[in-house]
Amino acid sequence: GNSVTQMEGPVTLSEEAFLTINCTYTATGYPSLFWYVQYPGEGLQLLLKATKADDKGSNKGFEATYRKETTSFHLEKGSVQVSDSAVYFCALAANFGNEKLTFGTGTRLTIIP
Amino acid sequence: DAGITQSPRHKVTETGTPVTLRCHQTENHRYMYWYRQDPGHGLRLIHYSYGVKDTDKGEVSDGYSVSRSKTEDFLLTLESATSSQTSVYFCAISDPGSYNEQFFGPGTRLTVL
């Protein structure tokens, strides 16, 4: 079946540090890949997405590249801010037209000033 | 922000009582979903709907039922609540052809004593 494996948390970084959160997946076919972010007390928001191999999704300084050869979609940001403190979820949709998402377990990120 | 509301936002109930959670959308999206969020599990799909009166089970559907009589409303019912159903419940919506991008509501925190 489909699955998403995320880097275990929690992750604590200092402000302006470089961030990487690892995500790998198992799926048949050609999935679409997503990163969602959940701020304290809120629902999930789509952060970025990539729908085919070698696509790079980007938003708010975050980037992730769809690597089919390594089945990965790692999230990166060059300089984190305190406001980036949140829980980050990697997710996949197995096939276009299949509307269900499979989520990873989430990675809690805390940025200290 | 997508127009999704959930009610109630918080509920405390006792084991064995029935509970109904409501999700309401103003976006006229075709698909609606119920998830539960638990530490160490990420988000898990309970039930989903691909149209009025069309619903199907997700990966953790035991003990839950759903109904969708109008496009804008999706109800989740716990017929007889158990302590294992203590969780945060999220509703989400999406439309066909959107690469499965889902929009989430603010969540309902349910405690079963």
XYZ file of N, CA and C in Angstrom:
678
model
N 0.826 -1.201 0.000
C 0.000 0.000 0.000
C 0.851 1.238 0.000
N 0.197 2.392 -0.018
C 0.898 3.671 -0.018
C 1.325 4.054 1.391
N 2.481 4.665 1.486
C 2.938 5.111 2.798
C 3.887 6.296 2.660
N 3.975 7.062 3.733
C 4.880 8.213 3.801
C 5.656 8.112 5.100
N 6.959 8.250 5.009
C 7.821 8.200 6.185
C 8.511 9.544 6.350
N 8.326 10.122 7.511
C 8.904 11.430 7.790
C 9.947 11.339 8.869
N 10.840 12.301 8.839
C 11.838 12.474 9.875
C 11.171 12.593 11.233
N 11.694 11.863 12.203
C 11.155 11.938 13.552
C 11.457 13.295 14.159
N 10.516 13.784 14.944
C 10.774 15.029 15.648
C 10.912 14.780 17.133
N 10.834 15.823 17.937
C 10.790 17.209 17.504
C 12.153 17.713 17.022
N 12.093 18.762 16.219
C 13.300 19.403 15.719
C 13.362 20.812 16.303
N 14.489 21.161 16.886
C 14.689 22.495 17.453
C 15.889 23.141 16.785
N 15.675 24.341 16.250
C 16.730 25.072 15.572
C 16.776 26.505 16.067
N 17.916 27.128 15.884
C 18.030 28.556 16.161
C 17.561 29.353 14.953
N 17.091 30.561 15.219
C 16.660 31.443 14.133
C 17.796 31.623 13.129
N 17.437 31.645 11.843
C 18.346 31.802 10.700
C 19.112 30.524 10.361
N 18.860 29.445 11.037
C 19.499 28.170 10.683
C 18.878 27.605 9.416
N 19.588 26.632 8.815
C 19.091 25.920 7.632
C 18.248 24.739 8.098
N 17.117 24.546 7.406
C 16.189 23.492 7.791
C 16.091 22.437 6.702
N 16.146 21.173 7.116
C 15.764 20.060 6.245
C 14.877 19.133 7.055
N 13.731 18.783 6.492
C 12.875 17.740 7.061
C 12.728 16.671 5.980
N 13.181 15.475 6.299
C 13.184 14.400 5.312
C 11.820 13.738 5.175
N 11.492 13.378 3.932
C 10.257 12.659 3.629
C 10.535 11.683 2.497
N 10.202 10.429 2.707
C 10.265 9.430 1.642
C 8.908 8.761 1.530
N 8.644 8.181 0.382
C 7.315 7.625 0.153
C 7.389 6.277 -0.549
N 6.312 5.541 -0.442
C 6.101 4.313 -1.198
C 4.738 4.414 -1.847
N 4.694 4.266 -3.155
C 3.413 4.366 -3.864
C 3.549 3.714 -5.223
N 2.434 3.243 -5.751
C 2.412 2.755 -7.118
C 2.105 3.926 -8.043
N 2.540 3.804 -9.269
C 2.238 4.843 -10.231
C 3.032 6.106 -10.005
N 2.394 7.244 -10.278
C 3.069 8.542 -10.227
C 2.302 9.461 -9.295
N 2.644 9.422 -8.022
C 1.869 10.212 -7.056
C 2.132 11.703 -7.148
N 1.207 12.483 -6.641
C 1.448 13.896 -6.336
C 1.901 13.977 -4.882
N 2.773 14.947 -4.601
C 3.358 15.062 -3.262
C 3.099 16.440 -2.690
N 2.917 16.487 -1.375
C 2.516 17.717 -0.706
C 3.274 17.876 0.614
N 3.450 19.128 1.005
C 3.802 19.478 2.375
C 2.695 20.368 2.916
N 2.179 19.958 4.088
C 1.200 20.756 4.808
C 1.848 21.253 6.103
N 1.354 22.405 6.582
C 1.846 22.962 7.832
C 0.661 23.207 8.766
N 0.881 22.910 10.039
C -0.157 23.124 11.050
C 0.402 24.015 12.141
N -0.101 25.230 12.242
C 0.286 26.145 13.312
C -0.534 25.815 14.565
N -0.037 26.170 15.723
C -0.717 25.799 16.973
C -2.190 26.182 16.983
N -3.039 25.204 17.311
C -4.467 25.460 17.448
C -5.225 25.602 16.142
N -4.575 25.305 15.017
C -5.221 25.501 13.725
C -5.290 24.195 12.939
N -6.027 24.241 11.828
C -6.046 23.123 10.898
C -4.824 23.149 9.999
N -4.739 22.188 9.112
C -3.601 22.103 8.208
C -3.782 23.060 7.031
N -2.654 23.619 6.577
C -2.652 24.474 5.394
C -1.656 23.895 4.398
N -2.013 23.921 3.136
C -1.075 23.480 2.120
C 0.089 24.454 2.050
N 1.309 23.924 2.149
C 2.501 24.753 2.072
C 3.048 24.763 0.643
N 3.192 23.573 0.062
C 3.649 23.470 -1.314
C 3.319 22.083 -1.861
N 3.422 21.956 -3.181
C 3.114 20.677 -3.796
C 3.946 20.480 -5.060
N 4.047 19.223 -5.498
C 4.697 18.881 -6.760
C 3.939 17.709 -7.352
N 3.636 17.783 -8.620
C 2.758 16.790 -9.220
C 3.463 15.825 -10.162
N 4.729 16.055 -10.477
C 5.463 15.099 -11.301
C 6.943 15.154 -10.960
N 7.644 14.115 -11.402
C 9.062 13.972 -11.088
C 9.856 15.204 -11.532
N 10.789 15.608 -10.673
C 11.710 16.735 -10.874
C 11.044 18.100 -10.680
N 9.741 18.122 -10.430
C 9.085 19.383 -10.083
C 9.622 19.893 -8.760
N 9.734 21.203 -8.643
C 10.083 21.819 -7.369
C 8.911 22.658 -6.921
N 8.393 22.352 -5.730
C 7.386 23.202 -5.127
C 8.049 24.217 -4.215
N 7.480 25.422 -4.150
C 8.068 26.441 -3.289
C 6.991 27.391 -2.800
N 7.216 27.900 -1.570
C 6.275 28.849 -0.976
C 6.877 29.350 0.326
N 6.788 30.632 0.578
C 7.224 31.248 1.835
C 8.678 30.933 2.162
N 9.508 30.752 1.162
C 10.915 30.441 1.373
C 11.208 28.967 1.523
N 10.178 28.134 1.588
C 10.340 26.688 1.666
C 10.383 26.104 0.251
N 11.148 25.030 0.111
C 11.236 24.333 -1.178
C 11.265 22.837 -0.949
N 10.775 22.100 -1.953
C 10.909 20.638 -1.936
C 10.916 20.161 -3.380
N 11.793 19.225 -3.699
C 11.909 18.707 -5.052
C 11.478 17.251 -5.090
N 10.633 16.928 -6.027
C 10.092 15.577 -6.234
C 11.181 14.733 -6.902
N 11.765 13.814 -6.135
C 12.839 12.940 -6.633
C 12.323 11.525 -6.771
N 11.992 11.138 -8.002
C 11.418 9.809 -8.205
C 12.477 8.722 -7.980
N 13.726 9.018 -8.348
C 14.762 7.977 -8.245
C 15.046 7.595 -6.795
N 14.851 8.543 -5.868
C 15.071 8.244 -4.450
C 13.756 8.224 -3.670
N 12.632 8.327 -4.356
C 11.281 8.400 -3.760
C 11.274 9.333 -2.554
N 11.731 10.566 -2.788
C 11.851 11.512 -1.681
C 11.247 12.865 -2.043
N 10.927 13.623 -0.996
C 10.352 14.962 -1.164
C 10.737 15.754 0.086
N 12.002 16.028 0.247
C 12.518 16.660 1.448
C 12.209 18.160 1.459
N 11.810 18.644 2.612
C 11.473 20.060 2.776
C 12.710 20.821 3.250
N 12.978 21.974 2.636
C 14.148 22.779 3.000
C 13.784 24.257 3.079
N 14.523 24.948 3.966
C 14.435 26.402 4.022
C 15.790 26.933 4.434
N 16.227 27.958 3.771
C 17.588 28.446 3.992
C 17.796 29.172 5.301
N 16.763 29.846 5.804
C 16.924 30.650 7.012
C 15.581 30.697 7.722
N 15.448 29.912 8.793
C 14.146 29.803 9.455
C 13.921 30.964 10.413
N 12.657 31.230 10.662
C 12.240 32.283 11.579
C 11.404 31.675 12.698
N 11.261 32.421 13.773
C 10.451 31.938 14.898
C 9.036 31.615 14.435
N 8.526 32.379 13.488
C 7.161 32.177 12.993
C 7.001 30.870 12.200
N 8.082 30.205 11.887
C 8.010 28.896 11.196
C 7.756 27.747 12.162
N 7.739 28.016 13.438
C 7.463 26.979 14.431
C 6.069 26.414 14.196
N 5.991 25.119 13.957
C 4.728 24.480 13.574
C 4.986 22.987 13.442
N 3.929 22.255 13.089
C 4.076 20.844 12.740
C 3.941 20.722 11.222
N 4.860 19.980 10.607
C 4.907 19.837 9.158
C 4.579 18.395 8.779
N 3.681 18.255 7.817
C 3.237 16.939 7.362
C 3.556 16.767 5.883
N 4.176 15.662 5.569
C 4.359 15.254 4.184
C 3.178 14.352 3.797
N 2.709 14.450 2.561
C 1.556 13.653 2.145
C 1.661 13.302 0.669
N 0.983 12.243 0.286
C 0.933 11.890 -1.130
C -0.489 11.535 -1.549
N -0.757 11.755 -2.815
C -1.972 11.272 -3.458
C -1.520 10.333 -4.556
N -1.976 9.083 -4.493
C -1.371 8.034 -5.307
C -1.545 8.237 -6.801
N -2.732 8.621 -7.213
C -2.983 8.788 -8.637
C -3.878 9.979 -8.861
N -3.684 10.632 -9.962
C -4.580 11.721 -10.325
C -5.982 11.172 -10.441
N -6.948 11.824 -9.798
C -8.320 11.337 -9.790
C -8.647 10.536 -8.559
N -7.620 10.009 -7.871
C -7.845 9.369 -6.582
C -7.721 10.456 -5.537
N -8.805 10.809 -4.907
C -8.817 12.029 -4.111
C -8.309 11.861 -2.693
N -7.851 10.681 -2.325
C -7.425 10.468 -0.952
C -5.947 10.785 -0.780
N -5.631 11.353 0.384
C -4.250 11.635 0.750
C -3.779 10.652 1.807
N -2.499 10.294 1.720
C -1.835 9.520 2.769
C -0.819 10.445 3.427
N -0.900 10.576 4.760
C -0.051 11.513 5.481
C 1.066 10.784 6.228
N 2.188 11.474 6.382
C 3.195 11.061 7.338
C 2.749 11.429 8.740
N 3.565 11.074 9.734
C 3.179 11.271 11.130
C 3.411 12.693 11.620
N 4.062 13.522 10.811
C 4.276 14.909 11.207
C 5.599 15.114 11.922
N 6.179 16.285 11.736
C 7.428 16.672 12.400
C 7.214 18.026 13.055
N 7.378 18.038 14.382
C 7.211 19.304 15.111
C 8.515 20.086 15.054
N 8.422 21.323 14.601
C 9.586 22.206 14.471
C 9.433 23.379 15.433
N 10.465 23.600 16.228
C 10.508 24.758 17.120
C 11.745 25.579 16.793
N 11.530 26.875 16.582
C 12.638 27.794 16.289
C 12.823 28.705 17.492
N 14.039 28.747 18.000
C 14.325 29.592 19.167
C 15.091 30.834 18.723
N 14.738 31.980 19.337
C 15.393 33.243 18.931
C 16.878 33.240 19.281
N -8.849 32.306 2.892
C -9.059 30.985 3.493
C -10.330 30.343 2.951
N -10.249 29.016 2.729
C -11.426 28.293 2.292
C -12.481 28.373 3.375
N -13.771 28.471 2.959
C -14.842 28.605 3.917
C -15.273 27.273 4.487
N -14.585 26.837 5.513
C -14.915 25.577 6.173
C -15.045 25.847 7.661
N -16.167 25.472 8.227
C -16.350 25.580 9.668
C -16.688 24.224 10.231
N -16.311 24.033 11.492
C -16.605 22.797 12.197
C -17.287 23.150 13.510
N -18.266 22.324 13.879
C -18.931 22.561 15.151
C -19.287 21.238 15.813
N -19.179 21.162 17.153
C -18.576 22.192 17.995
C -17.059 22.216 17.837
N -16.393 23.189 18.393
C -14.934 23.224 18.354
C -14.325 22.403 19.493
N -15.060 22.292 20.578
C -14.609 21.479 21.708
C -15.819 20.751 22.269
N -15.585 19.505 22.664
C -16.679 18.753 23.297
C -16.100 17.746 24.263
N -16.734 17.660 25.418
C -16.418 16.632 26.400
C -17.680 15.812 26.597
N -17.548 14.500 26.501
C -18.706 13.634 26.624
C -18.317 12.393 27.418
N -19.301 11.566 27.698
C -19.045 10.358 28.479
C -19.137 9.119 27.595
N -18.425 8.098 28.005
C -18.450 6.826 27.284
C -19.877 6.346 27.110
N -20.189 5.894 25.890
C -21.502 5.332 25.614
C -22.510 6.319 25.055
N -22.196 7.599 25.069
C -23.146 8.587 24.543
C -22.914 8.807 23.056
N -23.959 9.163 22.315
C -23.790 9.474 20.893
C -23.268 10.902 20.721
N -22.456 11.080 19.700
C -21.872 12.398 19.416
C -21.938 12.640 17.913
N -22.331 13.839 17.522
C -22.316 14.215 16.107
C -21.498 15.479 15.927
N -20.556 15.402 14.996
C -19.729 16.546 14.631
C -20.155 17.021 13.244
N -20.164 18.328 13.073
C -20.634 18.899 11.811
C -19.510 19.631 11.099
N -19.469 19.439 9.799
C -18.571 20.193 8.925
C -19.437 20.913 7.892
N -19.200 22.209 7.758
C -19.972 23.024 6.822
C -19.020 23.784 5.913
N -19.278 23.731 4.588
C -18.421 24.449 3.644
C -19.256 25.393 2.788
N -18.632 26.484 2.391
C -19.295 27.456 1.516
C -18.602 27.524 0.150
N -17.746 26.535 -0.152
C -16.954 26.545 -1.380
C -17.563 25.721 -2.502
N -18.631 24.994 -2.207
C -19.277 24.134 -3.207
C -18.323 23.070 -3.758
N -17.370 22.615 -2.916
C -16.465 21.556 -3.342
C -17.175 20.215 -3.291
N -16.816 19.355 -4.209
C -17.513 18.079 -4.336
C -17.123 17.074 -3.244
N -15.819 17.009 -2.929
C -15.335 15.989 -2.016
C -15.199 16.548 -0.596
N -15.564 15.714 0.368
C -15.381 16.071 1.777
C -14.838 14.864 2.522
N -14.058 15.150 3.592
C -13.327 14.110 4.313
C -13.402 14.369 5.814
N -13.374 13.292 6.566
C -13.161 13.379 8.003
C -11.881 12.624 8.360
N -11.020 13.308 9.127
C -9.786 12.721 9.632
C -9.776 12.810 11.157
N -8.978 11.960 11.755
C -8.635 12.136 13.152
C -7.125 12.292 13.267
N -6.710 13.115 14.227
C -5.292 13.367 14.433
C -4.903 12.924 15.829
N -3.957 12.029 15.900
C -3.473 11.506 17.175
C -1.950 11.511 17.178
N -1.358 11.764 18.338
C 0.118 11.773 18.418
C 0.711 10.471 17.901
N 1.729 10.592 17.065
C 2.413 9.416 16.528
C 1.740 8.778 15.328
N 0.555 9.283 14.972
C -0.179 8.691 13.844
C -0.422 9.668 12.707
N -0.126 10.925 12.903
C -0.447 11.882 11.864
C -1.947 11.998 11.700
N -2.401 12.162 10.463
C -3.827 12.211 10.174
C -4.253 10.899 9.541
N -5.354 10.369 10.018
C -5.888 9.135 9.460
C -7.309 9.369 8.978
N -7.596 8.864 7.795
C -8.894 9.093 7.164
C -9.954 8.183 7.782
N -11.073 8.782 8.179
C -12.165 8.025 8.792
C -13.197 7.658 7.730
N -13.753 8.660 7.099
C -14.721 8.478 6.014
C -14.546 9.626 5.037
N -15.030 9.431 3.840
C -15.029 10.526 2.894
C -16.294 10.456 2.031
N -16.538 11.564 1.330
C -17.730 11.658 0.487
C -17.335 12.268 -0.846
N -17.824 11.676 -1.911
C -17.533 12.203 -3.242
C -18.777 12.809 -3.887
N -19.779 13.076 -3.077
C -20.980 13.739 -3.543
C -22.104 13.515 -2.559
N -23.213 14.211 -2.804
C -24.358 14.054 -1.911
C -24.792 12.596 -1.877
N -24.922 12.079 -0.683
C -25.348 10.707 -0.406
C -24.367 9.647 -0.892
N -23.196 10.040 -1.338
C -22.149 9.098 -1.742
C -20.998 9.179 -0.758
N -20.846 8.122 0.049
C -19.778 8.112 1.040
C -19.048 6.776 0.997
N -17.858 6.763 1.569
C -17.084 5.523 1.612
C -16.187 5.539 2.836
N -15.709 4.349 3.206
C -14.900 4.212 4.417
C -13.443 4.536 4.143
N -12.807 5.093 5.190
C -11.375 5.277 5.171
C -10.697 4.172 5.957
N -9.484 4.450 6.439
C -8.701 3.407 7.083
C -9.102 3.142 8.525
N -9.806 4.072 9.199
C -10.158 3.887 10.608
C -11.636 4.175 10.814
N -12.503 3.498 10.078
C -13.933 3.808 10.071
C -14.737 3.105 11.163
N -14.183 2.104 11.814
C -14.955 1.360 12.822
C -15.405 2.285 13.948
N -16.706 2.234 14.262
C -17.253 3.050 15.344
C -17.744 4.411 14.888
N -17.610 4.701 13.595
C -18.033 5.988 13.043
C -18.996 5.772 11.873
N -19.925 6.703 11.725
C -20.762 6.748 10.536
C -20.836 8.196 10.063
N -21.213 8.360 8.803
C -21.287 9.708 8.232
C -22.557 9.845 7.420
N -22.922 11.095 7.169
C -24.038 11.379 6.271
C -23.784 12.691 5.557
N -24.270 12.733 4.326
C -24.133 13.959 3.530
C -25.406 14.116 2.701
N -26.311 14.935 3.202
C -27.592 15.147 2.530
C -27.576 16.418 1.681
N -26.580 17.259 1.918
C -26.427 18.489 1.127
C -24.946 18.660 0.783
N -24.677 19.335 -0.304
C -23.287 19.535 -0.717
C -22.467 20.169 0.385
N -23.055 21.095 1.127
C -22.277 21.895 2.061
C -22.065 21.267 3.429
N -22.781 20.199 3.762
C -22.686 19.636 5.111
C -22.271 18.171 5.099
N -21.359 17.840 5.998
C -20.880 16.463 6.148
C -20.833 16.180 7.636
N -21.647 15.236 8.096
C -21.768 14.936 9.516
C -21.016 13.653 9.864
N -20.324 13.685 10.973
C -19.646 12.511 11.513
C -20.311 12.140 12.827
N -20.758 10.883 12.953
C -21.444 10.427 14.153
C -20.688 9.291 14.813
N -20.502 9.434 16.103
C -20.009 8.355 16.953
C -21.234 7.809 17.662
N -21.672 6.623 17.281
C -22.945 6.098 17.787
C -22.895 5.879 19.300
N -21.753 5.419 19.789
C -21.558 5.154 21.214
C -20.086 5.425 21.515
N -19.813 6.629 21.976
C -18.423 7.072 22.093
C -17.621 6.210 23.075
N -16.363 6.000 22.723
C -15.433 5.275 23.599
C -14.207 6.154 23.845
N -13.463 5.836 24.889
C -12.295 6.651 25.243
C -11.250 6.642 24.118
N -11.213 5.573 23.331
C -10.248 5.504 22.224
C -10.588 6.482 21.097
N -11.764 7.070 21.160
C -12.159 8.057 20.163
C -11.852 9.490 20.612
N -11.229 9.638 21.766
C -10.699 10.932 22.159
C -9.630 11.337 21.157
N -9.813 12.493 20.525
C -8.923 12.873 19.439
C -9.280 14.290 18.985
N -8.510 14.764 18.031
C -8.862 15.991 17.321
C -9.335 15.579 15.936
N -10.515 16.053 15.565
C -11.136 15.672 14.299
C -11.097 16.852 13.331
N -10.639 16.551 12.120
C -10.558 17.576 11.079
C -11.418 17.179 9.894
N -12.085 18.166 9.375
C -12.810 18.038 8.126
C -11.959 18.676 7.027
N -12.056 18.144 5.826
C -11.343 18.724 4.681
C -12.235 18.645 3.447
N -11.934 19.496 2.470
C -12.686 19.507 1.214
C -11.704 19.579 0.053
N -12.159 19.115 -1.095
C -11.361 19.257 -2.327
C -12.295 19.149 -3.520
N -11.759 19.484 -4.678
C -12.518 19.390 -5.913
C -11.779 18.505 -6.904
N -12.503 17.824 -7.802
C -11.843 16.999 -8.812
C -10.917 17.832 -9.681
N -9.798 17.216 -10.077
C -8.895 17.906 -10.985
C -7.989 18.894 -10.322
N -7.969 18.936 -8.989
C -7.143 19.917 -8.278
C -5.864 19.296 -7.751
N -5.469 18.138 -8.343
C -4.305 17.399 -7.865
C -4.425 17.068 -6.385
N -5.647 16.824 -5.962
C -5.917 16.367 -4.606
C -5.569 17.374 -3.528
N -5.447 18.655 -3.874
C -5.198 19.668 -2.858
C -6.416 19.747 -1.963
N -6.214 19.536 -0.688
C -7.313 19.553 0.265
C -7.198 20.788 1.160
N -8.352 21.337 1.523
C -8.439 22.480 2.424
C -9.074 22.004 3.726
N -8.487 22.407 4.842
C -8.888 21.868 6.133
C -9.649 22.873 6.977
N -10.584 22.342 7.776
C -11.244 23.136 8.778
C -10.381 23.304 10.019
N -10.884 24.042 11.017
C -10.090 24.361 12.211
C -9.994 23.228 13.222
N -10.819 22.202 13.080
C -10.729 21.057 13.975
C -11.728 21.100 15.119
N -12.045 19.909 15.619
C -12.879 19.728 16.822
C -12.113 18.843 17.783
N -11.911 19.349 18.979
C -11.249 18.535 20.012
C -12.321 17.810 20.809
N -12.312 16.477 20.736
C -13.301 15.656 21.427
C -12.621 14.861 22.539
N -13.186 14.954 23.729
C -12.702 14.176 24.871
C -13.820 13.273 25.343
N -13.539 11.973 25.391
C -14.518 10.994 25.870
C -14.033 10.461 27.217
N -14.800 10.735 28.246
C -14.388 10.342 29.606
C -14.904 8.962 29.984
